[in-house]
Short mmCIF file of C-alpha atoms and ligand atoms in Angstrom, two decimals:
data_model
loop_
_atom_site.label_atom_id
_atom_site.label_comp_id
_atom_site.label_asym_id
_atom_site.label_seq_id
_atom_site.Cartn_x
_atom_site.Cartn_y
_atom_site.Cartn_z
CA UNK D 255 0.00 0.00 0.00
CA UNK D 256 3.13 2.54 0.73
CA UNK D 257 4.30 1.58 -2.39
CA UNK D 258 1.54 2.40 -4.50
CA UNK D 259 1.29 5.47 -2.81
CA UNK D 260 4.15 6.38 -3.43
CA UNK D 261 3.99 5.37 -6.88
CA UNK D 262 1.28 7.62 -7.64
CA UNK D 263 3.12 10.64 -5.63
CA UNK D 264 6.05 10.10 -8.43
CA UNK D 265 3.24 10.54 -11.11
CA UNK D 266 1.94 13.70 -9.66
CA UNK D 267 2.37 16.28 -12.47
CA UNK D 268 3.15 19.75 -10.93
CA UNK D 269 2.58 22.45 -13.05
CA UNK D 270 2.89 26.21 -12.50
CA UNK D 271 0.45 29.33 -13.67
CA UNK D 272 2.17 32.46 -13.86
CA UNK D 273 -0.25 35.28 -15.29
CA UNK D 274 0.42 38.80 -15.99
CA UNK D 275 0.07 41.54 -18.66
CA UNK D 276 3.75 40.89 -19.91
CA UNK D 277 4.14 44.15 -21.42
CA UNK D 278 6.68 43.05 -22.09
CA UNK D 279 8.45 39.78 -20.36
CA UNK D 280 11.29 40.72 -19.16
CA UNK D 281 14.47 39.07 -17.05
CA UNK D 282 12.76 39.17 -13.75
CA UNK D 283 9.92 36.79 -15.10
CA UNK D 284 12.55 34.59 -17.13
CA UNK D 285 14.87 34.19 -13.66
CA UNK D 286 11.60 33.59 -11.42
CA UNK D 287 9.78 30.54 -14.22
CA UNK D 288 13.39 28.98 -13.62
CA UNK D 289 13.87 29.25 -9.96
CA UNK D 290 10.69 28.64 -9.31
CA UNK D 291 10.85 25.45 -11.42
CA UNK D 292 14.08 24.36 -10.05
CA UNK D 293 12.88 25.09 -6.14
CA UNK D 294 9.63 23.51 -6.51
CA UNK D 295 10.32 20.57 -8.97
CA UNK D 296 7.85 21.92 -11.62
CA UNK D 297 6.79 19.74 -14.58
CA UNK D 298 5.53 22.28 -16.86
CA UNK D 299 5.70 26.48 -16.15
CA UNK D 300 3.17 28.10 -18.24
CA UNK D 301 2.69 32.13 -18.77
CA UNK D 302 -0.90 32.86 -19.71
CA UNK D 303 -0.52 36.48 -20.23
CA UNK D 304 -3.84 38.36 -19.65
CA UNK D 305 -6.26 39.78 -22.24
CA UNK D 306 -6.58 43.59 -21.79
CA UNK D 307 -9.07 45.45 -23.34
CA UNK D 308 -7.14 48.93 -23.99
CA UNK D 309 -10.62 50.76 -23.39
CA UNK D 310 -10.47 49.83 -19.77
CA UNK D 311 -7.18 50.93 -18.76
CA UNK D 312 -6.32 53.98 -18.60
CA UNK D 313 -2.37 53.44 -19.65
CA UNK D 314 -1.61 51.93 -23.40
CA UNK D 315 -0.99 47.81 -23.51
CA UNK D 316 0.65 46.38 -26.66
CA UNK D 317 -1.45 44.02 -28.14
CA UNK D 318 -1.83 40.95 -27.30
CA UNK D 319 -0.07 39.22 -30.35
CA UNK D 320 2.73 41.39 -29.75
CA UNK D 321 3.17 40.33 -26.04
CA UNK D 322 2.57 36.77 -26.77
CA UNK D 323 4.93 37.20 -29.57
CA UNK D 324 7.60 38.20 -27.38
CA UNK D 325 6.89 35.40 -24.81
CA UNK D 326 7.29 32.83 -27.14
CA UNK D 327 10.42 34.25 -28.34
CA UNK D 328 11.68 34.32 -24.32
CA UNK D 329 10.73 30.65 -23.62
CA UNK D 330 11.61 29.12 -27.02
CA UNK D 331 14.58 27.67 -26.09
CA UNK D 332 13.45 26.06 -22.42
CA UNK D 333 10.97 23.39 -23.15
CA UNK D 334 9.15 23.19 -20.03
CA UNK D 335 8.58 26.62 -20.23
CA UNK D 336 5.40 26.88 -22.60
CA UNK D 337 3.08 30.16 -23.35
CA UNK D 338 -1.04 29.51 -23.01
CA UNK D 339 -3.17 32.00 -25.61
CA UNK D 340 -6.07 30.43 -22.37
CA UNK D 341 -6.71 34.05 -21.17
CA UNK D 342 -6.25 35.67 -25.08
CA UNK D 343 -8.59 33.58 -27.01
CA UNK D 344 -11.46 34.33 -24.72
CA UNK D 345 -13.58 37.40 -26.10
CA UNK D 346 -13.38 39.05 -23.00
CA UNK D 347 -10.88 39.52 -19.98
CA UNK D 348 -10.51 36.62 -17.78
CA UNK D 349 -10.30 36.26 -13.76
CA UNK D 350 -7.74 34.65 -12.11
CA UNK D 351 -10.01 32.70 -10.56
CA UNK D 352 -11.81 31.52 -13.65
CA UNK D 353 -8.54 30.20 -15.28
CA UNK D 354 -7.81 28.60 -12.75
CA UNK D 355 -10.51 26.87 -12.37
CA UNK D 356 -10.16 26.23 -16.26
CA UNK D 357 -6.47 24.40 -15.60
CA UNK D 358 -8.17 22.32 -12.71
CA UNK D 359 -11.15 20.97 -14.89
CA UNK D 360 -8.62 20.22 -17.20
CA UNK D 361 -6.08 18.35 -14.96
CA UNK D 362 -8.29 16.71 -12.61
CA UNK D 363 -6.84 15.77 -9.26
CA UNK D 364 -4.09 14.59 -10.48
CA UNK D 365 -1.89 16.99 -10.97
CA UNK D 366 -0.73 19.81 -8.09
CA UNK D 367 -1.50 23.62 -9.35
CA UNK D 368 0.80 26.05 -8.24
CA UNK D 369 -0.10 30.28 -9.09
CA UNK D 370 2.70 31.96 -9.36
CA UNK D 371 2.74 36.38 -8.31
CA UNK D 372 5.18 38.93 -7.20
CA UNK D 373 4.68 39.99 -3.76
CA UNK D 374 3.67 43.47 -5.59
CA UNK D 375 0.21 41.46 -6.61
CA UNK D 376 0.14 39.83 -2.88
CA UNK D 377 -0.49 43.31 -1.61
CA UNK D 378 -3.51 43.58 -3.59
CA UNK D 379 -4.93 40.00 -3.57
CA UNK D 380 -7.88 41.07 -1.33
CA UNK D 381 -9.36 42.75 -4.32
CA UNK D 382 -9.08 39.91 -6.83
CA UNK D 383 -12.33 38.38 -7.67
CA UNK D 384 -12.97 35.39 -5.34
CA UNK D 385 -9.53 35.77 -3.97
CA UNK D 386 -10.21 33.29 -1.21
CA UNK D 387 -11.82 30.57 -3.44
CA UNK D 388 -8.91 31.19 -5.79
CA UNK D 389 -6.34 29.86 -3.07
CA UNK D 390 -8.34 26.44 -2.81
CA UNK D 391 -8.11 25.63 -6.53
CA UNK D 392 -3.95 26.21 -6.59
CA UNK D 393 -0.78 26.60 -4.34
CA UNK D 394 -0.01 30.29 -4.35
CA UNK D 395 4.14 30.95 -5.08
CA UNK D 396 4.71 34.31 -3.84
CA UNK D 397 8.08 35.45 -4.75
CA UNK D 398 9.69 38.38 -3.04
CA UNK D 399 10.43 41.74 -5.24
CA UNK D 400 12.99 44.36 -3.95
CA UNK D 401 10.52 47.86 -2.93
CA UNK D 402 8.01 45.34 -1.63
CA UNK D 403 7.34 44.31 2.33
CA UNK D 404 6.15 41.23 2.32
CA UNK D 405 3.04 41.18 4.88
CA UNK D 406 2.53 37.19 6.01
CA UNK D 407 -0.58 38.28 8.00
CA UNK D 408 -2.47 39.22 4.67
CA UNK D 409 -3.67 35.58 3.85
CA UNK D 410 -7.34 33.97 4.54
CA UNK D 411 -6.95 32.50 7.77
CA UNK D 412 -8.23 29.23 5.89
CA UNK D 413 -5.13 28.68 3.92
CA UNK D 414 -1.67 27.67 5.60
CA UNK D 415 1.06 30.23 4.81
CA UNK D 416 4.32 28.86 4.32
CA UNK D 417 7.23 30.36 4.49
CA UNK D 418 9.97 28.65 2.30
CA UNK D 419 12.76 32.08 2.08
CA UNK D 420 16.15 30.26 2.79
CA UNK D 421 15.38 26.52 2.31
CA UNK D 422 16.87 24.31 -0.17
CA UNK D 423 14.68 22.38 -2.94
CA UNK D 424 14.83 19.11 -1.24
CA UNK D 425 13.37 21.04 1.76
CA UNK D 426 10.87 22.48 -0.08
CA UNK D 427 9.64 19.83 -1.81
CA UNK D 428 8.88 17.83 1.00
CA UNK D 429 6.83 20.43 2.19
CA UNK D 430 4.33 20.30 -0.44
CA UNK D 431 1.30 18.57 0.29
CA UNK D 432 -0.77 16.76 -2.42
CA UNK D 433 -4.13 17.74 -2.75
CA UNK D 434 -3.72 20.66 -0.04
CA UNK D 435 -2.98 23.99 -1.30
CA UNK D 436 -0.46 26.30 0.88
CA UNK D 437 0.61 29.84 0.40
CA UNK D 438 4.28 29.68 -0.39
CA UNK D 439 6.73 32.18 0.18
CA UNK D 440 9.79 32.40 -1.69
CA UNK D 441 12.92 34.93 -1.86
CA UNK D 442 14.48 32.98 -5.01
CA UNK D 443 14.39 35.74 -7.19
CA UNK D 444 15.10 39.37 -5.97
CA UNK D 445 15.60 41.22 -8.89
CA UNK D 446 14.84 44.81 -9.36
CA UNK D 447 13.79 44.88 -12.86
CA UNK D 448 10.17 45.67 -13.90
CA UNK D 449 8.38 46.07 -17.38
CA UNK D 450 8.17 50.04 -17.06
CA UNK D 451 11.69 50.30 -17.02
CA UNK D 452 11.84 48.04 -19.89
CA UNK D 453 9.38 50.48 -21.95
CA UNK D 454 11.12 53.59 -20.92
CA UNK D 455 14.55 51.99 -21.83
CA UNK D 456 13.11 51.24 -25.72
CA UNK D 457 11.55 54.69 -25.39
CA UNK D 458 14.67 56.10 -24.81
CA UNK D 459 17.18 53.95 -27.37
CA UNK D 460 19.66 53.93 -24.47
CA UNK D 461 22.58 52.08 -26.20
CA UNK D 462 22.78 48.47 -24.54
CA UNK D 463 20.41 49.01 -21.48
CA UNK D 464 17.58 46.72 -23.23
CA UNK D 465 19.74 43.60 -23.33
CA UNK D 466 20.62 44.23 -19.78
CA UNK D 467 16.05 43.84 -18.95
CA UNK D 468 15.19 41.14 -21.27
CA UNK D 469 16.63 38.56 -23.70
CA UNK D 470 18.57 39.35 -27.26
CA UNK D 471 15.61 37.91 -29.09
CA UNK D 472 13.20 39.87 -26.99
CA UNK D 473 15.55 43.48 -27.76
CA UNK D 474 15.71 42.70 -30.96
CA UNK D 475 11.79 42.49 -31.53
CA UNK D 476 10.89 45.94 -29.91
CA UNK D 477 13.48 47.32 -32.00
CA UNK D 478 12.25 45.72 -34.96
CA UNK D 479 8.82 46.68 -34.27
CA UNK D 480 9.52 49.87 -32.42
CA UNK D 481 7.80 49.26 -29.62
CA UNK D 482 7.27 51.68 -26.36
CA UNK D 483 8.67 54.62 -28.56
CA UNK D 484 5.59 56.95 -28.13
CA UNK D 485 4.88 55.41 -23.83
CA UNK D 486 4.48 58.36 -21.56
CA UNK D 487 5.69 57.01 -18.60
CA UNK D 488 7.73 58.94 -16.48
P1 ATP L 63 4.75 46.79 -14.95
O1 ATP L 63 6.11 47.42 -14.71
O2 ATP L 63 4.15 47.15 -16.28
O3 ATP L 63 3.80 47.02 -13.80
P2 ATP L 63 5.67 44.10 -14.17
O4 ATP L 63 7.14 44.16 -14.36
O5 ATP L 63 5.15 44.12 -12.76
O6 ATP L 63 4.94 45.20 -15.07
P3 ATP L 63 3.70 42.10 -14.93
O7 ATP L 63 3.51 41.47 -16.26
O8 ATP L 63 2.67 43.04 -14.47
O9 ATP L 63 5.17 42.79 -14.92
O10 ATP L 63 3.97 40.99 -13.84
C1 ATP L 63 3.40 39.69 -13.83
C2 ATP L 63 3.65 39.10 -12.45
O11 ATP L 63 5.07 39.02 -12.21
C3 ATP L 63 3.08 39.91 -11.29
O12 ATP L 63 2.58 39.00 -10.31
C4 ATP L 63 4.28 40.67 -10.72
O13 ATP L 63 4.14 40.90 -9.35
C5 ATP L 63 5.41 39.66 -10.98
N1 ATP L 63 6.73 40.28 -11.18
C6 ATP L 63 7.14 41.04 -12.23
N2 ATP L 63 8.43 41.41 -12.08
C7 ATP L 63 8.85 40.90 -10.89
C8 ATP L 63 10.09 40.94 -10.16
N3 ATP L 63 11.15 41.62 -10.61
N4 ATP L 63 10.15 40.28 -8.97
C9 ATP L 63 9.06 39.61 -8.50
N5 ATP L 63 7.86 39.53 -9.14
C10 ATP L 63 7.75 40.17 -10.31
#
């Protein structure tokens, strides 16, 4: 009986959700799919960048061909990273909650979800449709972002916060539990780069500063498309 149980642990697939507009993906995303795989033992990372309807926003998004364009550019080369068009083919914008939910019909129980956010987007979970049913249908992976306090008090008091910062992947695997989503928090990846300062670097053709915020292929394609040249960011 421990054996089969522990047969069917092994066949667990673990796959991670990371959404966001992507405007564009840039090294901090690239480093935290990697570590995150790497910490957690992840079978398949996927980035389901978000549909935005530029009428609701009040700042300019690319399009959504353009930002999956430069996705699958990023992850070409790593094949367990993959890009889902999930949230894009819809004809409207999607909740969180509602693609996850999506994933879940789709894997049954027999895979372990994992969401994947910067602690930026942990600050501001509380206003995220159905936040708290959210956290039942996937792990949460919050990773730490330099400029952001993470607050450990800011969970539902029905889901276990665990706090991973420090440990090894051995330890944090074990401390996964099948079937039993946990809030994970994670200080793999502190990097200090962001997708404005990617736009206001292309904005401002400063020499080599692109390739320094996102991959050759990626620099290459803003140029060649001149993207974030008219942004009025400060
Ligand atoms: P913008 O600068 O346009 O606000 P962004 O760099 O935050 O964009 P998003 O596409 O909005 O990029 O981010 C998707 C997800 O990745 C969010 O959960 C965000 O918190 C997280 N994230 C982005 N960059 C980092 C980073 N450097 N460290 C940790 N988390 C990050």
């Amino acid at each position: 009986m421990i054996a089969k149980d522990a047969a069917e642990m092994d066949q667990r697939k673990r796959i991670a959700i990371y959404g966001g507009t992507f405007d564009p993906v840039h090294s901090g995303h690239l480093t935290i799919a990697r570590r995150v795989s790497q910490l957690f033992a992840i079978d398949e990372f996927l980035f389901v960048p978000a549909r935005v309807a530029p009428h609701k926003l009040d700042k300019e998004v690319s399009s959504s061909l353009h930002r999956y364009a430069m996705l699958a550019l990023a992850t070409q080369k790593e094949p367990h990273l993959r890009v889902s068009t999930f949230e894009l083919d819809g004809a409207e914008r999607q909740y969180t909650v509602d693609t996850l939910f999506h994933f879940r019909s789709q894997l049954g129980q027999s895979a372990d979800m994992f969401f994947v956010m910067g602690a930026d987007s942990w600050l501001e979970i509380k206003i995220w449709r159905e936040w708290q049913r959210l956290m039942t249908l996937a792990n949460l992976i919050v990773v730490t972002r330099p400029g952001y306090e993470f607050d450990d008090t800011h969970g539902p008091e029905t889901a276990k916060t665990t706090d991973v910062r420090g440990l090894t992947h051995e330890s944090v695997e074990a401390k996964v539990e099948a079937g039993k989503p946990n809030i994970f928090i994670t200080d793999a990846v502190m990097l200090d780069v962001s997708a404005t300062a990617v736009r206001q670097a292309a904005r401002d053709d400063r020499g080599d500063s692109l390739e320094k915020l996102v991959p050759l292929e990626v620099a290459d394609y803003i140029r060649k498309y001149r993207l974030y040249r008219n942004t009025n960011e400060a």
